Short mmCIF file of C-alpha atoms in Angstrom, two decimals:
data_model
loop_
_atom_site.label_atom_id
_atom_site.label_comp_id
_atom_site.label_asym_id
_atom_site.label_seq_id
_atom_site.Cartn_x
_atom_site.Cartn_y
_atom_site.Cartn_z
CA ARG A 253 99.34 94.31 92.40
CA PRO A 254 96.96 97.01 91.76
CA ILE A 255 93.25 96.08 90.79
CA GLY A 256 92.79 98.73 87.87
CA ARG A 257 89.65 100.05 86.20
CA TRP A 258 88.11 96.87 84.91
CA GLY A 259 88.67 95.07 87.90
CA ARG A 260 86.82 97.44 89.67
CA LEU A 261 84.00 97.07 87.67
CA HIS A 262 84.01 93.30 87.56
CA GLU A 263 84.04 93.55 91.46
CA GLU A 264 80.92 95.54 91.12
CA TYR A 265 79.08 93.95 88.87
CA LEU A 266 79.68 90.34 90.49
CA LYS A 267 78.53 92.22 93.76
CA LYS A 268 75.13 93.44 92.00
CA ASN A 269 74.72 90.13 89.65
CA LYS A 270 76.92 86.96 90.42
CA ARG A 271 76.47 86.97 94.28
CA TYR A 272 77.26 83.40 94.23
CA VAL A 273 80.40 83.85 92.39
CA PHE A 274 81.32 86.60 94.32
CA GLU A 275 81.03 85.43 97.48
CA PRO A 276 83.15 82.39 97.70
CA ILE A 277 86.37 84.24 95.94
CA LEU A 278 85.90 86.75 98.42
CA ILE A 279 86.02 84.53 101.84
CA SER A 280 88.79 81.73 100.54
CA GLY A 281 90.57 85.40 99.79
CA LYS A 282 91.37 85.24 96.78
CA LEU A 283 89.39 88.09 95.63
CA CYS A 284 92.44 90.80 95.22
CA SER A 285 94.44 88.22 92.69
CA TYR A 286 91.71 87.42 91.23
CA LEU A 287 90.75 91.40 90.35
CA ALA A 288 94.06 92.09 89.27
CA ASP A 289 94.46 88.75 86.88
CA ILE A 290 91.31 90.74 84.94
CA ASP A 291 93.24 93.95 83.95
CA GLY A 292 96.60 91.51 82.64
#
């Protein structure tokens, strides 16, 4: 599923402000599906 605008913005927010949330999702391999779910 494609990652839309809000998913990309949320990714940037997590990278800059919530690294402790971003890294486990990235390591687990679920980042793309997590970000795609944000856009609905």
